[in-house]
Amino acid sequence: MIQKNLAILLMVLTLVLSVTCASQSVAAQTSSSSEVVLVLPFENVSDHPEYNWIGESFADSLSALLNKPGLIVITSEERAVAYQRLRLPLTVLPSRATAIKIARELKASMIVIGTYNVVVPPPSTSDDRSKPAADKPLANIAGEARVIRVNEGRMAGDVFDGAWAPRVYDFGDEVINLQKMHGQLAYQILFQRDKALSFSRNQLEQEATKVPPQAFEAYMKGLLTDQRDPTRAIYFKNALRVYAKEKGGAVYSQAAFELGNFYLDQKQWKEAIEYFAMVQKREPHYGEAQFYAGLAYWKTGDVPHALTTLVPLADERVMPLVGVYNNAGAVSVEAARNEKKPEGKASLLLQGIKLLSRASDSSPDDATVLFNLGYALFLSEKYAEAAEKLEKVIAANQSDSEAYFLLAKAQERASHPEAANAADNKARRNPAYAKWQTDWQKSQSVPSLALRSRDVLNQVDLSDLSHVKIVEEAKANRTQELLNKIRDLYQQGRDDEALAEIRNVLIIEPTNAEAFLLSGRINQRRGDQEAAIAALKTAVFWEWNHPLIDAHILLGRIFLERGDLGEARKYAASAMNIDPNNPEAMALQRQVTMGRKP
């Protein structure tokens, strides 16, 4: 029996390893085949600078619309980071050579550029003034866009009669139909790249026109207004108002997010919280909004709300970023300082140390993280460990008096008087030393020393996280499509085709328990019990938090049929633990209790 179980285990390991290797190979191919797209603001070639916002609107909308499987799109925030690295003003319209330089900085393989002209109708005559506003002519725009292949150093196009012909995308309409033009242009670019698109032009136009035109215009004008100019907030509030009016009270999440940022920059914490709270959970900026809302709660001294806002973000599946771990951990430590109950204090400190340790693992030299971790370890009475972290903080900044003071107390508690005195002498240089020392003598604690926050999330880290989520979502959707197909093939008895598709699922997701369950079903139906057992045991191994009761029941039946009552009873019991009211589990339990085959 032991040899038989070892053989099955070896079969399982071999299968998992072979599928994992195949998955890595396919992942590498997928990564190399994905294109990175940079959309730059289009150039206004007219004499009407009041329409410059239209150029930015193309960059903003096309970046969202082109974000489809097989394409990774550079966000406006990433573009801003690249401009800063290259010391370019954010308002500059780069030449083609500079555009390629920006693209290479961002590792983009495609650039979308364009120009547009605005034709404004002449002022109204006395006769025109009597017409309703809806009947008066609107400004028109007409322009063209091009796609540059960065690695090839030329415009995208087609070959006609043996000669290369660059592809120019023309567009034009009234300004009120601007978003529709965005959708049409995005469709043309996507169709040029892949003729077998899974969506129509109409679908892309509908996606592009979800925001009412006036709300969209106000939003774009707000983006182009200086961060500290009060007019910026007015534009975004208008965008929110128009959107709510046109959409039955719904929230324009993008405008709310930008308003939150505006007030955060002004240190108007309550207003920032109000607008960040409006950002919907399904929106791309939701995680950022929660992070900054948590920061704003912390700045106002509302530690309980900061804690409940930040800690959920620190889940590895949500926002596994150093700034998130640091702030969630630091707020946990601050909550522990305020907690009166010993068990609550210990729990919060443990949580804080765990989160700050994750931050330190990701960024070992981050002085902010190290200070907070040293603080948490000090409060946990792990003085030697606290001193080790604080010494690294001081190595990075020799004038950090707070770190010296905390280090002095840690060394004192660790029975290192000379090191404690040396650190204490350094701390005395700070005018606040007297207050720190008075607090310490009264309570043997350091309430005047504040934990340190990370006030800004790294845009590159956010972008990388976003790209990973996009890829994972695409993989999950593809996996679900394949599983649906496999179930249909299984029901039709087309086992060979079903097994081929199962292999495709396992290439995408080597630990998919349902794929192994379906493989076990097929092999059991074919009479190959060894292969069925191997697949089903693998399904049980990978089921994690979503037990597949069918795998346990089927294993129990196979072992019962083989006369192995011990194994049959084991899987009958595990099936009953999953769902004691499942009729098939109950039937299997009766059979193994009676000791007879089904």
C-alpha atoms as one frame of an Amber mdcrd trajectory, in Angstrom:
protein
   0.000   0.000   0.000   2.837   2.425   0.879   4.547   1.740  -2.445   1.275
   2.293  -4.287   0.703   5.647  -2.550   4.270   6.705  -3.322   3.748   5.843
  -6.965   0.590   7.937  -7.103   2.368  10.825  -5.364   5.196  10.657  -7.901
   2.650  10.731 -10.733   1.037  13.825  -9.219   4.366  15.618  -8.748   5.481
  14.758 -12.280   2.215  16.071 -13.712   2.361  19.309 -11.707   6.013  19.931
 -12.549   5.525  19.309 -16.259   2.512  21.601 -16.379   4.349  24.301 -14.396
   7.282  24.219 -16.828   4.884  24.489 -19.755   3.123  27.378 -18.037   6.392
  29.254 -17.533   7.246  28.771 -21.200   3.868  30.038 -22.346   4.005  32.959
 -19.867   7.352  33.980 -21.310   5.937  33.825 -24.844   2.860  35.817 -23.788
   5.003  38.463 -22.125   7.209  38.820 -25.155   4.225  39.045 -27.526   2.435
  41.773 -25.528   2.887  45.288 -26.841   3.333  48.336 -24.640   1.471  51.384
 -25.973   2.135  55.054 -25.215  -0.510  57.597 -26.270   0.768  61.169 -26.324
  -1.481  64.264 -26.219  -2.505  65.325 -29.715  -1.300  68.704 -31.009  -3.724
  71.557 -31.565  -2.657  73.167 -34.872  -5.448  75.765 -34.857  -5.447  79.333
 -33.566  -7.798  78.401 -30.731  -5.756  77.523 -27.599  -8.977  77.290 -25.572
  -9.376  73.868 -27.215  -5.995  72.529 -26.077  -7.854  70.280 -23.634  -8.973
  68.176 -26.611  -5.383  67.057 -27.199  -5.101  65.705 -23.662  -8.519  64.071
 -24.033  -7.175  61.856 -26.818  -4.296  60.698 -24.611  -6.619  60.067 -21.663
  -9.426  58.273 -23.525  -7.322  56.265 -25.960  -5.180  55.001 -23.088  -8.320
  53.533 -21.514  -9.880  52.270 -24.752  -6.724  50.558 -26.045  -6.249  48.713
 -22.772  -7.250  45.333 -24.200  -5.736  41.803 -23.999  -2.356  41.749 -25.713
  -1.744  45.446 -25.075  -0.283  47.129 -22.005  -1.036  50.849 -22.013   1.124
  53.494 -20.339  -0.946  55.606 -17.935  -0.819  59.400 -17.786   0.882  59.106
 -14.373   3.623  56.911 -15.835   4.026  59.361 -18.694   4.463  62.185 -16.166
   7.169  60.195 -14.362   9.029  59.684 -17.669   8.794  63.408 -18.442  10.324
  64.187 -15.051  13.150  61.712 -15.591  13.919  63.267 -18.959  13.493  66.792
 -17.526  10.707  67.660 -19.924   7.891  70.097 -18.988   4.594  68.230 -18.634
   2.969  70.647 -21.108   5.511  70.065 -23.887   4.374  68.472 -27.160   7.430
  66.400 -28.072   8.921  66.040 -31.531   8.896  62.580 -33.075  12.492  61.993
 -31.961  11.655  63.051 -28.387   8.497  60.919 -28.461  10.604  57.877 -29.330
  12.996  58.786 -26.505  10.062  58.934 -24.065   8.767  55.617 -25.385  12.134
  53.956 -24.865  12.277  55.332 -21.333   8.915  53.625 -20.721   9.843  50.487
 -22.741   6.914  51.132 -25.102   6.836  49.374 -28.467   4.064  51.554 -29.969
   3.364  55.309 -29.849   0.094  56.936 -30.868   0.484  60.581 -31.930  -1.854
  62.996 -33.678  -2.801  66.524 -34.654  -6.151  68.273 -34.935  -7.564  71.542
 -36.227 -10.513  73.390 -34.687 -12.963  75.326 -36.849 -15.082  77.718 -34.813
 -18.221  79.159 -36.458 -18.356  82.970 -36.777 -20.129  84.971 -34.049 -23.890
  84.882 -34.132 -25.757  87.523 -36.179 -28.907  89.187 -34.930 -30.964  86.562
 -36.799 -28.971  83.701 -35.280 -29.535  84.929 -31.730 -33.198  84.065 -31.953
 -32.382  80.409 -32.639 -32.441  77.866 -29.787 -28.978  76.909 -28.490 -29.426
  73.376 -29.823 -29.794  74.705 -33.387 -26.678  76.875 -33.357 -23.576  75.517
 -35.117 -20.880  74.016 -32.897 -17.112  74.003 -33.257 -15.767  71.221 -35.457
 -12.502  69.372 -35.198 -10.664  67.445 -37.893  -7.371  65.659 -37.539  -5.267
  62.621 -38.119  -3.408  60.104 -35.988  -0.455  57.837 -36.620   1.051  54.836
 -34.878   4.843  54.647 -34.618   6.550  51.290 -34.229   9.370  52.199 -31.843
  11.636  49.215 -32.468  11.244  49.518 -36.230  11.654  53.291 -36.173   8.799
  53.905 -38.618   5.048  54.423 -38.799   2.736  51.412 -38.784   1.145  50.661
 -42.114   0.624  48.107 -44.883   2.436  46.832 -47.926   0.811  47.761 -51.271
   2.303  46.583 -54.558   5.528  45.715 -52.767   5.910  49.185 -51.224   5.428
  50.250 -47.609   2.480  52.621 -47.106   2.176  54.299 -43.671  -1.344  54.174
 -42.240  -2.972  57.513 -41.384  -6.152  57.532 -39.292  -8.421  60.464 -40.129
 -11.114  61.727 -37.782 -13.514  64.660 -37.710 -16.857  65.774 -36.273 -18.454
  68.342 -33.990 -16.748  68.792 -30.624 -19.812  67.410 -28.854 -19.071  64.057
 -30.543 -15.449  64.043 -29.383 -15.750  60.870 -27.303 -17.386  59.035 -30.196
 -14.318  59.959 -32.276 -12.135  58.498 -29.522 -13.999  55.203 -29.793 -13.828
  55.126 -33.587 -10.113  55.899 -33.608  -9.378  53.277 -30.953 -11.292  50.694
 -32.981  -9.324  51.508 -36.145  -5.998  51.160 -34.321  -7.010  47.885 -32.694
  -8.449  46.491 -35.931  -5.291  47.394 -37.855  -3.315  45.364 -35.322  -5.708
  42.397 -35.100  -8.428  41.806 -37.692 -10.101  39.162 -35.465 -11.322  41.493
 -32.721 -13.830  40.070 -30.246 -15.814  43.323 -30.099 -17.454  45.638 -32.618
 -16.977  49.316 -33.446 -20.323  50.083 -31.783 -19.235  48.409 -28.553 -16.069
  50.504 -28.414 -18.038  53.681 -29.175 -20.418  52.853 -26.310 -17.458  52.326
 -23.997 -16.015  55.687 -25.070 -19.242  57.663 -24.533 -20.213  56.565 -21.019
 -19.473  60.006 -19.596 -21.779  62.927 -20.599 -19.895  65.319 -22.946 -20.109
  68.363 -20.661 -18.902  66.369 -17.658 -16.036  64.968 -19.706 -15.023  68.426
 -20.940 -15.026  69.845 -17.407 -12.964  66.891 -16.188 -10.343  67.291 -18.930
 -10.067  71.048 -18.317  -9.589  70.304 -14.618  -6.716  67.942 -15.387  -4.955
  70.673 -17.361  -5.353  73.281 -14.602  -2.514  73.770 -12.109  -2.742  71.515
  -9.055  -2.992  74.429  -6.620  -5.344  76.619  -8.675  -8.834  76.736  -7.062
 -10.298  76.653 -10.584  -9.150  73.026 -10.787 -11.570  72.055  -8.018 -14.375
  74.049  -9.686 -13.946  72.097 -12.932 -14.055  68.745 -11.143 -17.081  69.742
  -9.074 -18.870  70.770 -12.272 -17.976  67.414 -13.786 -19.441  65.640 -10.748
 -22.598  67.764 -10.850 -23.288  67.261 -14.567 -22.537  63.541 -14.364 -24.898
  63.082 -11.407 -27.638  65.046 -13.177 -27.334  63.036 -16.396 -26.793  59.670
 -14.704 -29.501  59.684 -12.055 -27.272  60.653  -9.152 -24.329  58.396 -10.029
 -20.782  59.433  -9.085 -18.136  60.382 -11.645 -15.381  58.463  -9.856 -12.475
  59.929 -11.801 -13.519  63.485 -10.956 -14.062  62.520  -7.307 -10.574  60.989
  -7.165  -8.963  64.135  -8.575 -10.888  66.302  -6.101  -9.635  64.093  -3.294
  -6.082  64.609  -4.537  -6.642  68.374  -4.786  -7.751  68.647  -1.164  -5.063
  66.227   0.023  -2.451  68.495  -1.555  -4.029  71.439   0.281  -3.944  69.425
   3.540  -7.718  69.795   3.815  -8.051  66.304   5.225 -11.826  66.127   5.812
 -12.625  67.314   2.289 -10.102  64.829   0.879 -11.772  61.986   2.790 -15.207
  63.052   1.515 -14.206  62.799  -2.150 -11.970  59.742  -1.883 -14.912  57.944
  -0.262 -16.937  58.551  -3.448 -14.604  56.453  -5.615 -16.376  53.241  -6.521
 -14.840  49.864  -5.670 -14.801  48.707  -9.290 -12.878  51.785 -10.464  -9.135
  51.602 -11.289  -8.223  54.280  -8.715 -10.169  52.681  -5.853  -7.093  51.300
  -4.089  -5.269  54.629  -4.305  -8.355  56.461  -3.048  -8.568  54.144  -0.035
  -4.851  54.585   0.679  -5.094  58.378   0.647  -8.362  58.367   2.603  -6.633
  56.227   5.246  -3.712  58.663   5.275  -6.117  61.606   5.694  -7.900  59.839
   8.576  -4.508  59.305  10.201  -3.554  62.965   9.753  -6.764  64.040  11.528
  -6.031  61.672  14.432  -8.900  59.320  13.557  -6.843  56.166  14.080  -9.795
  53.694  14.159 -10.995  54.782  10.689  -7.421  54.874   9.384  -6.966  51.315
  10.638 -10.141  49.939   9.046  -9.317  51.696   5.759  -5.636  50.807   5.408
  -5.313  47.272   6.804  -7.619  45.630   4.195  -5.455  47.165   1.455  -2.392
  45.407   2.868  -3.729  42.017   1.776  -1.190  40.541  -0.665  -3.978  40.105
  -3.224  -5.021  43.775  -3.080  -2.125  46.282  -2.898   1.147  44.570  -1.915
   3.140  47.820  -1.921   5.713  49.150   0.542   3.753  52.356   1.199   0.584
  50.404   1.972   2.367  47.954   4.290   4.164  50.812   6.059   1.077  52.930
   6.707  -1.136  49.992   7.676   1.580  48.714  10.007   2.311  52.126  11.529
  -1.387  52.812  12.153  -1.681  49.379  13.802   1.183  50.317  16.130  -0.408
  53.681  16.898  -3.700  51.940  17.649  -1.794  49.606  19.958  -0.361  52.604
  21.839  -3.931  53.851  22.394  -5.395  50.474  23.333  -6.127  49.937  27.040
  -6.773  46.188  27.036  -3.548  44.120  27.160  -4.817  41.462  24.755  -5.952
  44.089  22.237  -2.635  45.935  22.506  -0.662  42.713  21.935  -2.792  41.777
  18.912  -2.405  45.188  17.275   1.346  45.242  17.918   1.710  41.792  16.370
  -0.275  42.962  13.339   1.877  46.085  13.052   5.144  44.136  13.231   3.898
  41.656  10.638   2.938  44.395   8.165   6.078  46.454   8.747   8.217  43.333
   8.338   6.612  42.793   4.928   7.477  46.375   4.020  11.046  45.878   5.236
  11.404  42.638   3.263  10.357  44.498   0.100  12.493  47.592   0.810  15.265
  46.687   3.307  16.909  50.135   3.324  13.772  52.256   3.693  14.460  54.481
   6.725  10.760  55.270   7.279   9.859  51.590   7.440  12.870  50.756   9.632
  12.014  53.509  12.131   8.419  52.287  12.444   9.510  48.654  12.733  12.087
  49.579  15.382   9.376  51.495  17.253   7.011  48.507  17.116   9.717  46.103
  18.308  10.562  48.496  21.152   6.925  48.559  22.305   6.931  44.753  22.082
   9.945  44.728  24.447  12.221  43.229  21.786  14.919  45.739  22.547  17.914
  44.178  20.807  15.945  43.794  17.556  14.620  47.344  17.888  18.147  48.693
  18.349  19.325  46.857  15.209  16.634  48.542  13.064  17.184  51.986  14.594
  20.934  51.842  13.995  20.183  51.375  10.280  17.935  54.442  10.385  20.737
  56.497  11.924  23.250  55.166   9.402  21.036  56.647   6.689  20.542  59.979
   8.536  23.085  60.977  11.167  20.884  63.869  12.378  17.754  61.812  13.169
  17.323  62.818  16.834  14.111  60.835  17.302  15.826  57.647  16.188  18.737
  58.411  18.555  16.354  58.919  21.498  14.465  55.701  20.834  17.747  53.850
  20.296  19.045  55.160  23.630  16.008  53.753  25.459  16.240  50.436  23.587
  19.932  50.075  24.454  19.187  51.030  28.062  16.516  48.316  28.303  18.864
  45.859  26.594  21.460  46.559  29.334  23.954  48.311  27.038  24.651  51.498
  29.080  27.565  52.808  27.003  25.654  52.534  23.727  22.605  54.060  25.425
  24.597  57.072  26.686  26.207  57.636  23.270  22.796  57.647  21.539  21.282
  59.827  24.280  24.003  62.448  23.844  23.170  62.656  20.126  19.436  62.972
  20.874  20.037  65.923  23.243  20.816  68.154  20.262  17.103  68.354  19.463
  15.160  71.138  21.285  12.308  68.673  21.877  14.583  66.365  23.906  13.433
  67.800  27.238   9.801  66.962  26.492  10.704  63.449  25.315  12.682  62.845
  28.477   9.931  64.238  30.719   7.359  61.943  29.080   9.702  59.012  29.501
  10.290  59.679  33.190   6.534  59.998  33.810   5.308  56.956  31.895   8.348
  55.025  30.633   6.937  55.545  27.146   7.547  57.876  24.211   4.140  59.348
  23.212   5.750  62.452  21.702   7.568  60.409  19.043   5.264  60.031  16.044
   5.218  57.034  13.752   6.150  57.915  10.198   3.850  57.799   7.188   4.466
  57.326   3.497   2.407  60.125   1.956   2.738  59.198  -1.732   2.422  55.912
  -3.586   5.068  55.218  -6.220   3.364  55.556  -9.626   5.676  52.992 -11.235
   4.794  50.443  -8.534   1.096  51.177  -9.017   1.454  50.763 -12.755   3.273
  47.442 -12.413   0.579  46.231 -10.026  -2.144  47.333 -12.450  -0.490  45.507
 -15.342  -0.191  42.320 -13.283  -3.886  42.515 -12.385  -4.845  43.012 -16.028
  -2.854  39.939 -17.054  -4.291  37.898 -14.172  -7.842  38.970 -15.046  -7.311
  38.002 -18.689  -5.943  34.624 -17.600  -8.920  34.062 -15.263 -11.409  34.912
 -18.032  -9.664  32.580 -20.484  -9.544  29.802 -17.893 -13.272  30.127 -17.235
 -14.039  29.983 -20.962 -11.993  26.794 -21.310 -13.608  25.155 -18.258 -17.077
  25.841 -19.671 -16.005  24.261 -22.945 -14.537  21.225 -21.136 -17.788  20.652
 -19.231 -19.740  20.677 -22.490 -17.296  18.251 -24.136 -17.483  15.961 -21.099
 -21.279  15.922 -21.216 -21.091  15.005 -24.922 -18.653  12.178 -24.236 -15.877
  13.807 -26.313 -13.168  12.823 -23.860 -10.091  13.233 -26.088 -11.054  16.817
 -26.942 -11.861  17.543 -23.295  -8.444  16.263 -22.144  -6.718  18.444 -24.754
  -8.520  21.516 -23.413  -7.672  20.513 -19.823  -4.004  20.631 -20.798  -4.580
  24.164 -22.119  -6.153  25.196 -18.791  -3.225  23.787 -16.834  -0.756  25.654
 -19.020  -2.487  28.909 -18.015  -3.136  27.916 -14.390  -1.144  24.848 -13.236
  -2.963  24.665  -9.884  -6.554  24.747 -11.165  -8.322  22.162  -8.994 -11.426
  21.916 -11.192  -9.339  20.991 -14.238  -7.816  18.091 -12.287 -11.288  17.071
 -11.090 -12.552  16.945 -14.678  -9.468  14.958 -15.699 -10.203  12.521 -12.869
 -13.814  12.119 -14.022 -12.765  11.373 -17.593 -10.087   8.854 -16.589 -12.487
   7.154 -14.181 -15.069   6.853 -16.974 -12.388   5.348 -19.207 -11.506   2.774
 -16.553  -8.016   4.153 -15.870  -8.244   4.219 -12.091  -4.564   5.024 -11.436
  -4.713   8.138 -13.628  -8.077   9.084 -12.109  -6.740   8.769  -8.547  -3.641
  10.835  -9.405  -5.744  13.626 -10.942  -8.335  13.626  -8.152  -5.709  13.707
  -5.397  -4.128  16.668  -7.160  -7.549  18.366  -7.259  -7.870  17.820  -3.485
  -4.322  19.121  -2.955  -5.009  22.373  -4.845  -8.560  23.043  -3.628  -7.351
  25.458  -0.895 -10.289  27.474   0.496 -12.819  26.110  -2.004 -13.201  22.374
  -1.295 -14.398  20.309  -4.250 -16.671  17.777  -2.600 -17.061  15.875  -5.890
 -13.344  15.016  -5.891 -13.593  13.516  -2.380 -16.747  11.543  -3.255 -15.267
  10.179  -6.495 -12.047   9.136  -4.727 -14.111   7.393  -2.068 -16.093   5.479
  -4.721 -12.962   4.420  -6.620 -11.262   3.124  -3.458 -14.468   1.365  -2.392
 -14.633  -0.338  -5.768 -10.993  -1.419  -5.379 -11.789  -2.887  -1.956  -9.639
  -0.353  -0.079 -12.073   0.427   2.747  -9.545   2.467   4.730  -9.040   5.010
   1.947 -12.732   4.931   1.020 -13.734   5.762   4.607 -11.167   8.583   4.735
 -12.610  10.328   1.677 -16.203   9.650   2.755 -15.417  11.364   6.060 -13.772
  14.355   4.357 -16.779  14.692   2.023 -19.141  14.692   5.014 -17.002  17.341
   6.707 -17.387  19.572   3.651 -21.163  19.149   3.423 -22.934  16.705   5.779
 -26.222  17.222   3.886 -24.900  16.305   0.442 -26.929  13.268  -0.766 -23.976
  11.682  -2.612 -21.687  12.114   0.381 -24.343  10.581   2.644 -24.769   7.629
   0.261 -21.010   7.031   0.175 -20.867   7.191   3.976 -23.560   4.506   4.240
 -21.733   2.286   1.753 -18.363   2.472   3.498 -20.033   1.912   6.881 -21.645
  -1.254   5.519 -18.377  -2.192   3.822 -19.858  -2.943   0.412 -19.219  -1.729
  -3.114 -21.662   0.630  -4.777
